[in-house]
Short mmCIF file of C-alpha atoms in Angstrom, two decimals:
data_model
loop_
_atom_site.label_atom_id
_atom_site.label_comp_id
_atom_site.label_asym_id
_atom_site.label_seq_id
_atom_site.Cartn_x
_atom_site.Cartn_y
_atom_site.Cartn_z
CA MET A 1 70.86 -11.80 -34.76
CA GLN A 2 74.13 -10.71 -33.16
CA GLU A 3 75.86 -13.73 -34.66
CA GLU A 4 74.60 -12.75 -38.15
CA ILE A 5 75.85 -9.18 -37.70
CA ALA A 6 79.21 -10.45 -36.45
CA SER A 7 79.41 -12.81 -39.42
CA LYS A 8 78.65 -9.99 -41.88
CA ASN A 9 81.23 -7.72 -40.24
CA SER A 10 83.79 -10.51 -40.46
CA MET A 11 83.05 -11.00 -44.17
CA THR A 12 83.29 -7.26 -44.80
CA LYS A 13 86.64 -7.08 -43.03
CA THR A 14 87.96 -9.99 -45.10
CA VAL A 15 86.98 -8.29 -48.35
CA GLU A 16 88.59 -5.01 -47.29
CA ILE A 17 91.83 -6.76 -46.35
CA SER A 18 91.78 -8.61 -49.66
CA VAL A 19 91.35 -5.41 -51.67
CA ASN A 20 94.08 -3.59 -49.75
CA SER A 21 96.52 -6.51 -49.85
CA ARG A 22 96.19 -6.70 -53.64
CA LEU A 23 97.65 -3.21 -53.78
CA PHE A 24 100.61 -4.15 -51.60
CA PHE A 25 102.38 -5.29 -54.75
CA ILE A 26 102.41 -1.67 -55.94
CA ASP A 27 104.33 -0.67 -52.81
CA PHE A 28 106.63 -3.66 -53.29
CA ILE A 29 107.46 -2.86 -56.92
CA LYS A 30 107.83 0.84 -56.12
CA ALA A 31 110.28 -0.01 -53.31
CA ILE A 32 112.33 -2.15 -55.69
CA SER A 33 112.32 0.60 -58.30
CA ILE A 34 113.35 3.45 -56.00
CA THR A 35 116.15 1.26 -54.66
CA ALA A 36 117.26 0.65 -58.24
CA VAL A 37 117.17 4.41 -58.94
CA VAL A 38 119.63 5.04 -56.12
CA SER A 39 122.00 2.42 -57.58
CA PHE A 40 122.68 4.66 -60.59
CA HIS A 41 123.80 7.51 -58.33
CA SER A 42 125.77 5.41 -55.87
CA LEU A 43 129.28 5.83 -57.32
CA ILE A 44 130.15 9.08 -55.60
CA VAL A 45 133.71 9.21 -56.97
CA PRO A 46 134.81 10.80 -60.27
CA ARG A 47 134.64 8.51 -63.31
CA SER A 48 138.30 9.26 -64.03
CA THR A 49 139.25 7.19 -60.98
CA TYR A 50 137.84 3.97 -62.43
CA THR A 51 138.09 4.41 -66.21
CA ASP A 52 139.20 0.81 -66.81
CA SER A 53 136.26 -0.62 -64.87
CA ALA A 54 133.58 1.90 -65.88
CA SER A 55 132.25 -0.05 -68.86
CA LEU A 56 131.88 -3.33 -66.92
CA ILE A 57 130.18 -1.58 -63.99
CA ASP A 58 127.73 0.11 -66.37
CA ILE A 59 126.95 -3.20 -68.09
CA LEU A 60 126.35 -5.13 -64.84
CA PHE A 61 123.90 -2.55 -63.50
CA SER A 62 122.23 -1.64 -66.80
CA PRO A 63 119.28 -4.07 -66.25
CA LEU A 64 118.14 -1.89 -63.34
CA ARG A 65 117.09 0.72 -65.92
CA PHE A 66 113.53 -0.56 -65.44
CA CYS A 67 113.36 1.79 -62.42
CA VAL A 68 112.12 5.01 -64.05
CA PRO A 69 109.70 3.28 -66.47
CA VAL A 70 108.23 1.30 -63.57
CA LEU A 71 107.85 4.40 -61.39
CA LEU A 72 106.04 6.14 -64.25
CA THR A 73 103.78 3.12 -64.71
CA ILE A 74 102.92 3.03 -61.01
CA SER A 75 102.27 6.77 -60.97
CA PHE A 76 99.60 6.35 -63.64
CA MET A 77 98.16 3.24 -62.02
CA LEU A 78 97.54 5.37 -58.93
CA PHE A 79 96.31 8.27 -61.08
CA GLU A 80 93.78 5.97 -62.73
CA ARG A 81 92.76 4.71 -59.32
CA GLY A 82 92.02 8.29 -58.25
CA LEU A 83 90.15 9.03 -61.46
CA SER A 84 88.03 5.92 -61.03
CA LYS A 85 87.07 6.96 -57.51
CA ASP A 86 86.35 10.59 -58.45
CA PHE A 87 84.42 9.91 -61.66
CA ALA A 88 81.84 12.60 -60.77
CA ILE A 89 84.49 15.35 -60.60
CA PRO A 90 85.22 17.24 -63.87
CA GLN A 91 88.41 16.03 -65.52
CA MET A 92 89.90 19.52 -65.71
CA SER A 93 89.56 19.85 -61.94
CA ILE A 94 91.34 16.53 -61.48
CA ILE A 95 94.16 17.55 -63.85
CA LYS A 96 94.54 20.89 -62.07
CA LYS A 97 94.67 19.22 -58.67
CA ARG A 98 97.21 16.66 -59.84
CA LEU A 99 99.46 19.23 -61.53
CA THR A 100 99.29 21.52 -58.50
CA ARG A 101 100.24 18.61 -56.25
CA LEU A 102 103.19 17.88 -58.53
CA ALA A 103 104.21 21.54 -58.87
CA VAL A 104 104.80 22.03 -55.14
CA PRO A 105 107.71 19.56 -54.75
CA THR A 106 109.03 20.40 -58.22
CA VAL A 107 109.33 24.11 -57.47
CA PHE A 108 110.77 23.35 -54.04
CA TRP A 109 113.53 20.99 -55.21
CA PHE A 110 114.37 22.92 -58.37
CA SER A 111 114.59 26.20 -56.43
CA LEU A 112 116.69 24.67 -53.67
CA VAL A 113 119.27 23.27 -56.08
CA ALA A 114 119.23 26.44 -58.21
CA VAL A 115 120.09 28.52 -55.16
CA LEU A 116 122.90 26.14 -54.20
CA LYS A 117 124.30 26.32 -57.75
CA ILE A 118 124.13 30.12 -57.81
CA LEU A 119 126.03 30.22 -54.52
CA SER A 120 128.65 27.86 -55.97
CA GLY A 121 129.22 30.14 -58.97
CA ASN A 122 126.97 28.78 -61.72
CA SER A 123 125.41 31.35 -64.05
CA ILE A 124 121.67 31.88 -64.40
CA THR A 125 121.90 30.81 -68.05
CA GLU A 126 123.56 27.50 -67.16
CA ILE A 127 120.95 26.81 -64.52
CA ALA A 128 118.09 27.65 -66.91
CA ILE A 129 119.47 25.21 -69.48
CA GLU A 130 119.80 22.50 -66.82
CA ILE A 131 116.19 23.06 -65.74
CA PHE A 132 114.98 22.82 -69.35
CA ARG A 133 116.92 19.57 -69.85
CA GLY A 134 115.78 18.16 -66.49
CA GLU A 135 119.35 18.09 -65.23
CA ILE A 136 119.22 20.67 -62.45
CA PHE A 137 119.83 17.61 -60.26
CA THR A 138 120.22 13.97 -61.18
CA GLY A 139 116.78 12.58 -62.04
CA ALA A 140 115.00 15.95 -62.25
CA TYR A 141 113.74 15.06 -65.73
CA TYR A 142 111.27 12.61 -64.14
CA LEU A 143 109.19 15.45 -62.68
CA LEU A 144 109.11 17.31 -66.00
CA ILE A 145 107.97 14.14 -67.77
CA LEU A 146 105.03 13.82 -65.38
CA PHE A 147 103.89 17.37 -66.17
CA GLN A 148 103.65 16.42 -69.84
CA LEU A 149 102.08 13.01 -69.40
CA ILE A 150 99.24 13.90 -67.02
CA PRO A 151 97.21 15.95 -69.56
CA LEU A 152 98.12 13.48 -72.32
CA TYR A 153 96.87 10.58 -70.22
CA ILE A 154 93.46 12.20 -69.85
CA LEU A 155 93.20 12.38 -73.66
CA ILE A 156 94.04 8.70 -74.24
CA ARG A 157 92.43 7.28 -71.09
CA ARG A 158 89.18 6.16 -72.71
CA TRP A 159 91.09 4.01 -75.21
CA LEU A 160 92.93 1.99 -72.56
CA SER A 161 90.32 -0.67 -71.99
CA SER A 162 91.13 -2.38 -75.29
CA TRP A 163 94.06 -4.76 -75.79
CA ILE A 164 94.29 -3.68 -79.42
CA ASN A 165 94.66 -0.02 -78.47
CA ILE A 166 97.33 -0.70 -75.86
CA LEU A 167 99.26 -2.79 -78.38
CA LEU A 168 98.94 0.05 -80.90
CA ILE A 169 100.34 2.52 -78.35
CA PHE A 170 103.27 0.22 -77.64
CA GLY A 171 103.81 -0.18 -81.37
CA ILE A 172 104.01 3.59 -81.80
CA GLN A 173 106.38 3.84 -78.83
CA GLY A 174 108.60 1.12 -80.29
CA LEU A 175 108.61 2.91 -83.65
CA ILE A 176 109.73 6.15 -82.00
CA PHE A 177 112.53 4.28 -80.19
CA SER A 178 113.62 2.69 -83.47
CA LEU A 179 113.58 5.96 -85.42
CA THR A 180 115.54 7.68 -82.66
CA TYR A 181 118.30 5.10 -82.80
CA LEU A 182 118.31 4.96 -86.59
CA SER A 183 118.93 8.72 -86.64
CA LEU A 184 121.90 8.16 -84.34
CA ILE A 185 123.28 5.14 -86.21
CA PHE A 186 123.18 6.42 -89.77
CA LYS A 187 123.67 10.11 -88.93
CA ASP A 188 121.81 11.13 -92.09
CA ALA A 189 120.32 14.00 -90.12
CA PRO A 190 123.13 15.32 -87.87
CA GLN A 191 121.07 18.34 -86.84
CA LEU A 192 118.27 16.06 -85.65
CA SER A 193 120.73 13.88 -83.71
CA ALA A 194 122.28 16.95 -82.09
CA PHE A 195 118.82 18.27 -81.19
CA LEU A 196 117.76 14.96 -79.59
CA ILE A 197 120.96 14.84 -77.57
CA ASN A 198 120.57 18.45 -76.42
CA ILE A 199 116.99 18.07 -75.17
CA GLY A 200 117.94 14.95 -73.22
CA ARG A 201 115.40 12.61 -71.64
CA VAL A 202 112.59 15.12 -71.08
CA PRO A 203 110.32 14.72 -74.19
CA PHE A 204 107.10 12.84 -73.46
CA ILE A 205 107.42 10.97 -76.78
CA TYR A 206 109.93 8.65 -75.08
CA TRP A 207 107.64 7.78 -72.16
CA PHE A 208 103.93 7.86 -73.08
CA ALA A 209 103.67 4.06 -73.32
CA TYR A 210 104.30 3.77 -69.57
CA ALA A 211 101.43 6.14 -68.77
CA ALA A 212 99.17 4.03 -70.99
CA LEU A 213 100.48 0.83 -69.41
CA GLY A 214 99.77 2.15 -65.92
CA GLY A 215 96.17 2.98 -66.74
CA PHE A 216 95.65 -0.28 -68.59
CA LEU A 217 97.06 -2.37 -65.74
CA TYR A 218 94.85 -0.69 -63.17
CA LYS A 219 91.77 -1.15 -65.35
CA ASN A 220 92.66 -4.83 -65.56
CA ILE A 221 94.16 -5.24 -62.10
CA SER A 222 92.21 -8.41 -61.28
CA ILE A 223 93.41 -10.07 -64.48
CA LEU A 224 96.96 -8.93 -63.77
CA VAL A 225 96.94 -10.42 -60.27
CA ASN A 226 95.39 -13.68 -61.50
CA ILE A 227 97.93 -14.09 -64.30
CA SER A 228 100.77 -13.35 -61.90
CA SER A 229 99.49 -15.92 -59.41
CA LEU A 230 99.45 -18.58 -62.14
CA ILE A 231 103.15 -18.10 -62.94
CA SER A 232 105.25 -20.46 -60.85
CA ARG A 233 108.26 -19.23 -58.89
CA ARG A 234 110.58 -21.14 -61.21
CA ILE A 235 109.11 -19.48 -64.30
CA GLN A 236 109.29 -16.09 -62.60
CA VAL A 237 113.00 -16.60 -61.89
CA ILE A 238 113.58 -17.63 -65.51
CA MET A 239 111.70 -14.55 -66.74
CA LEU A 240 113.77 -12.27 -64.50
CA VAL A 241 117.04 -13.88 -65.59
CA ILE A 242 116.09 -13.55 -69.26
CA SER A 243 115.12 -9.91 -68.73
CA TYR A 244 118.45 -9.26 -66.98
CA LEU A 245 120.50 -10.84 -69.75
CA GLY A 246 118.39 -9.22 -72.45
CA ALA A 247 118.89 -5.79 -70.91
CA ILE A 248 122.65 -6.35 -70.80
CA GLY A 249 122.67 -7.39 -74.46
CA ASN A 250 120.52 -4.40 -75.36
CA TYR A 251 122.84 -2.03 -73.50
CA ILE A 252 126.02 -3.45 -75.07
CA PHE A 253 124.52 -3.25 -78.58
CA PHE A 254 123.38 0.36 -78.31
CA ASN A 255 126.55 1.37 -76.52
CA GLN A 256 128.61 0.03 -79.41
CA ILE A 257 126.61 1.71 -82.14
CA ASN A 258 126.81 5.01 -80.26
CA ASN A 259 130.57 4.78 -79.66
CA ASP A 260 130.33 3.99 -75.93
CA ASN A 261 128.02 6.93 -75.31
CA ILE A 262 124.43 5.83 -74.79
CA VAL A 263 123.50 8.86 -72.64
CA PRO A 264 120.83 10.34 -72.75
CA PHE A 265 119.12 7.43 -74.53
CA GLU A 266 119.76 4.67 -71.98
CA TYR A 267 116.05 4.38 -71.10
CA ILE A 268 114.82 4.57 -74.68
CA THR A 269 115.03 0.85 -75.37
CA LEU A 270 112.59 -1.97 -75.98
CA SER A 271 114.19 -3.91 -73.10
CA CYS A 272 112.97 -1.22 -70.68
CA ILE A 273 109.40 -1.78 -71.86
CA LEU A 274 109.72 -5.56 -71.71
CA ASN A 275 111.37 -5.56 -68.28
CA THR A 276 108.66 -3.29 -66.89
CA ILE A 277 105.97 -5.73 -68.01
CA ILE A 278 107.93 -8.72 -66.68
CA LEU A 279 108.31 -7.06 -63.27
CA PHE A 280 104.55 -6.61 -62.94
CA LEU A 281 103.86 -10.14 -64.14
CA CYS A 282 106.28 -11.57 -61.58
CA PHE A 283 105.33 -9.54 -58.51
CA SER A 284 101.67 -8.51 -58.85
CA SER A 285 100.47 -11.52 -56.85
CA ILE A 286 102.80 -10.93 -53.90
CA GLU A 287 101.08 -10.37 -50.55
CA GLU A 288 102.20 -9.11 -47.16
CA ILE A 289 101.74 -12.49 -45.49
CA GLN A 290 104.46 -13.94 -47.72
CA LEU A 291 107.14 -11.60 -46.36
CA PRO A 292 108.86 -11.07 -42.98
CA LEU A 293 107.64 -8.11 -40.93
CA PHE A 294 110.89 -6.14 -41.30
CA VAL A 295 110.68 -6.45 -45.11
CA ILE A 296 107.07 -5.23 -45.08
CA LYS A 297 108.04 -2.20 -42.98
CA ALA A 298 111.00 -1.42 -45.27
CA VAL A 299 108.81 -1.75 -48.37
CA LYS A 300 106.17 0.62 -47.01
CA LEU A 301 108.75 3.19 -45.91
CA LEU A 302 110.55 3.15 -49.27
CA SER A 303 107.26 3.37 -51.13
CA LYS A 304 105.83 6.15 -48.98
CA TYR A 305 108.93 8.34 -49.24
CA SER A 306 109.88 7.42 -52.81
CA LEU A 307 109.52 11.02 -54.03
CA GLY A 308 111.83 12.32 -51.34
CA ILE A 309 114.36 9.56 -51.93
CA PHE A 310 114.26 10.17 -55.67
CA CYS A 311 115.02 13.88 -55.32
CA LEU A 312 117.33 13.78 -52.33
CA ASN A 313 119.57 11.00 -53.59
CA GLY A 314 120.10 12.88 -56.85
CA ILE A 315 121.01 16.07 -54.98
CA LEU A 316 123.25 14.29 -52.46
CA TYR A 317 124.99 12.50 -55.31
CA LEU A 318 126.01 15.84 -56.84
CA LEU A 319 127.25 17.14 -53.47
CA PHE A 320 129.26 13.99 -52.66
CA LEU A 321 130.65 13.82 -56.19
CA SER A 322 131.79 17.43 -56.04
CA LEU A 323 133.57 16.75 -52.76
CA SER A 324 135.20 13.50 -53.91
CA THR A 325 136.36 15.12 -57.17
CA HIS A 326 138.53 17.49 -55.15
CA LEU A 327 139.80 14.83 -52.78
CA LEU A 328 140.29 11.81 -55.08
CA ARG A 329 141.11 13.26 -58.48
CA ASN A 330 144.47 11.43 -58.64
CA THR A 331 143.24 8.12 -57.17
CA VAL A 332 142.75 4.98 -59.26
CA PHE A 333 140.42 2.16 -58.23
CA ASP A 334 140.41 -1.38 -59.62
CA PHE A 335 137.18 -3.27 -60.39
CA THR A 336 136.88 -4.96 -56.97
CA HIS A 337 137.31 -1.72 -55.08
CA ILE A 338 134.96 0.26 -57.28
CA LEU A 339 132.28 -2.42 -57.05
CA LEU A 340 132.59 -2.36 -53.25
CA LEU A 341 132.41 1.44 -53.27
CA LYS A 342 129.29 1.31 -55.43
CA VAL A 343 127.51 -1.15 -53.13
CA CYS A 344 128.47 0.83 -50.02
CA GLY A 345 127.49 4.13 -51.66
CA TRP A 346 124.19 2.55 -52.70
CA GLY A 347 123.34 1.67 -49.11
CA LEU A 348 124.58 5.00 -47.76
CA LEU A 349 122.59 7.12 -50.23
CA LEU A 350 119.44 5.05 -49.69
CA VAL A 351 119.58 5.27 -45.89
CA VAL A 352 120.49 8.98 -45.80
CA SER A 353 117.84 9.92 -48.40
CA LEU A 354 115.16 7.95 -46.55
CA SER A 355 116.17 9.38 -43.17
CA LEU A 356 116.11 12.97 -44.48
CA SER A 357 112.73 12.33 -46.11
CA ILE A 358 111.27 11.12 -42.82
CA LEU A 359 112.77 14.12 -41.01
CA MET A 360 111.34 16.56 -43.58
CA SER A 361 107.93 14.95 -43.24
CA LYS A 362 108.00 15.42 -39.47
CA ILE A 363 108.91 19.12 -39.68
CA GLY A 364 106.00 19.98 -41.99
CA LEU A 365 107.46 19.30 -45.45
CA LYS A 366 105.50 16.13 -46.12
CA LYS A 367 104.34 17.26 -49.57
CA MET A 368 107.95 17.53 -50.71
CA VAL A 369 108.77 13.89 -49.96
CA CYS A 370 105.53 11.86 -50.14
#
């Protein structure tokens, strides 16, 4: 009898480990994405100091633009996971709880930076405009996007079990991307173009496909893992290389048609959607046992404190940039030096942001960073 009980307990433990390990890939992809986010804020010197190399640097790192779309996708995978577990709770209660949980760090970080900007001489009007555009600190728009997408996701959630519906959603998203760029290319509606530029990256119409993708992937998580496990390492490498080159081509094309000024539309591209899907196809079958212990620990730390890293690195970037602008305004860097500075700044910002996030968690500010 004891042997049977021991055998059943062993089987139960195996199943639990299997279920948990399948979700390790979410931590892994989130860690990759938050690291990629920091890369875009890692040049903490004024752009005027590397004007000749700026375009090449932007092109080389443009494929990492998958970062925000992937983080949005993961956010709604986890949201769907929570909804699936709490199916007996009214949806309005779930939305309220989720929005409240999001509001706490948003108010904290926005208020902190607003106070710093007031002390540095910025007007209330300037700060209000930056908040509206999601530019109070670098990356702030991400939090505003989540506020819009959470209620929207509840409305479309029941349609996400069908492949046809998810393809329709992606078709609509692609159409919106295309119309946005057509308005910029042909300039037949200059007022519309000016309006789109002024509101920046915040509108949910640029991002709703990632919320749908997150829910769809979680609903079909077993299929996703199985498909990923069937793709050989060689094919995965080829897929990643193609996605990298495709993103570079996409960036160069749109940069040219917009006269070397793709901001704030750098994420509004079909390559971002494709690269997000490729990333999940390549890494959804990865398990802890395949990686060294130090990599597993790093992945879990980066994933756990991704919110803190996201906000802190954007704030630190502004502080470092302000300082370097005063100190290095007359300096000129060549490509080799600026690439080295970017890599070093990348590592510095990542380590400092992670360290501050851990410190904040220990002093009672866990909700602001986790």
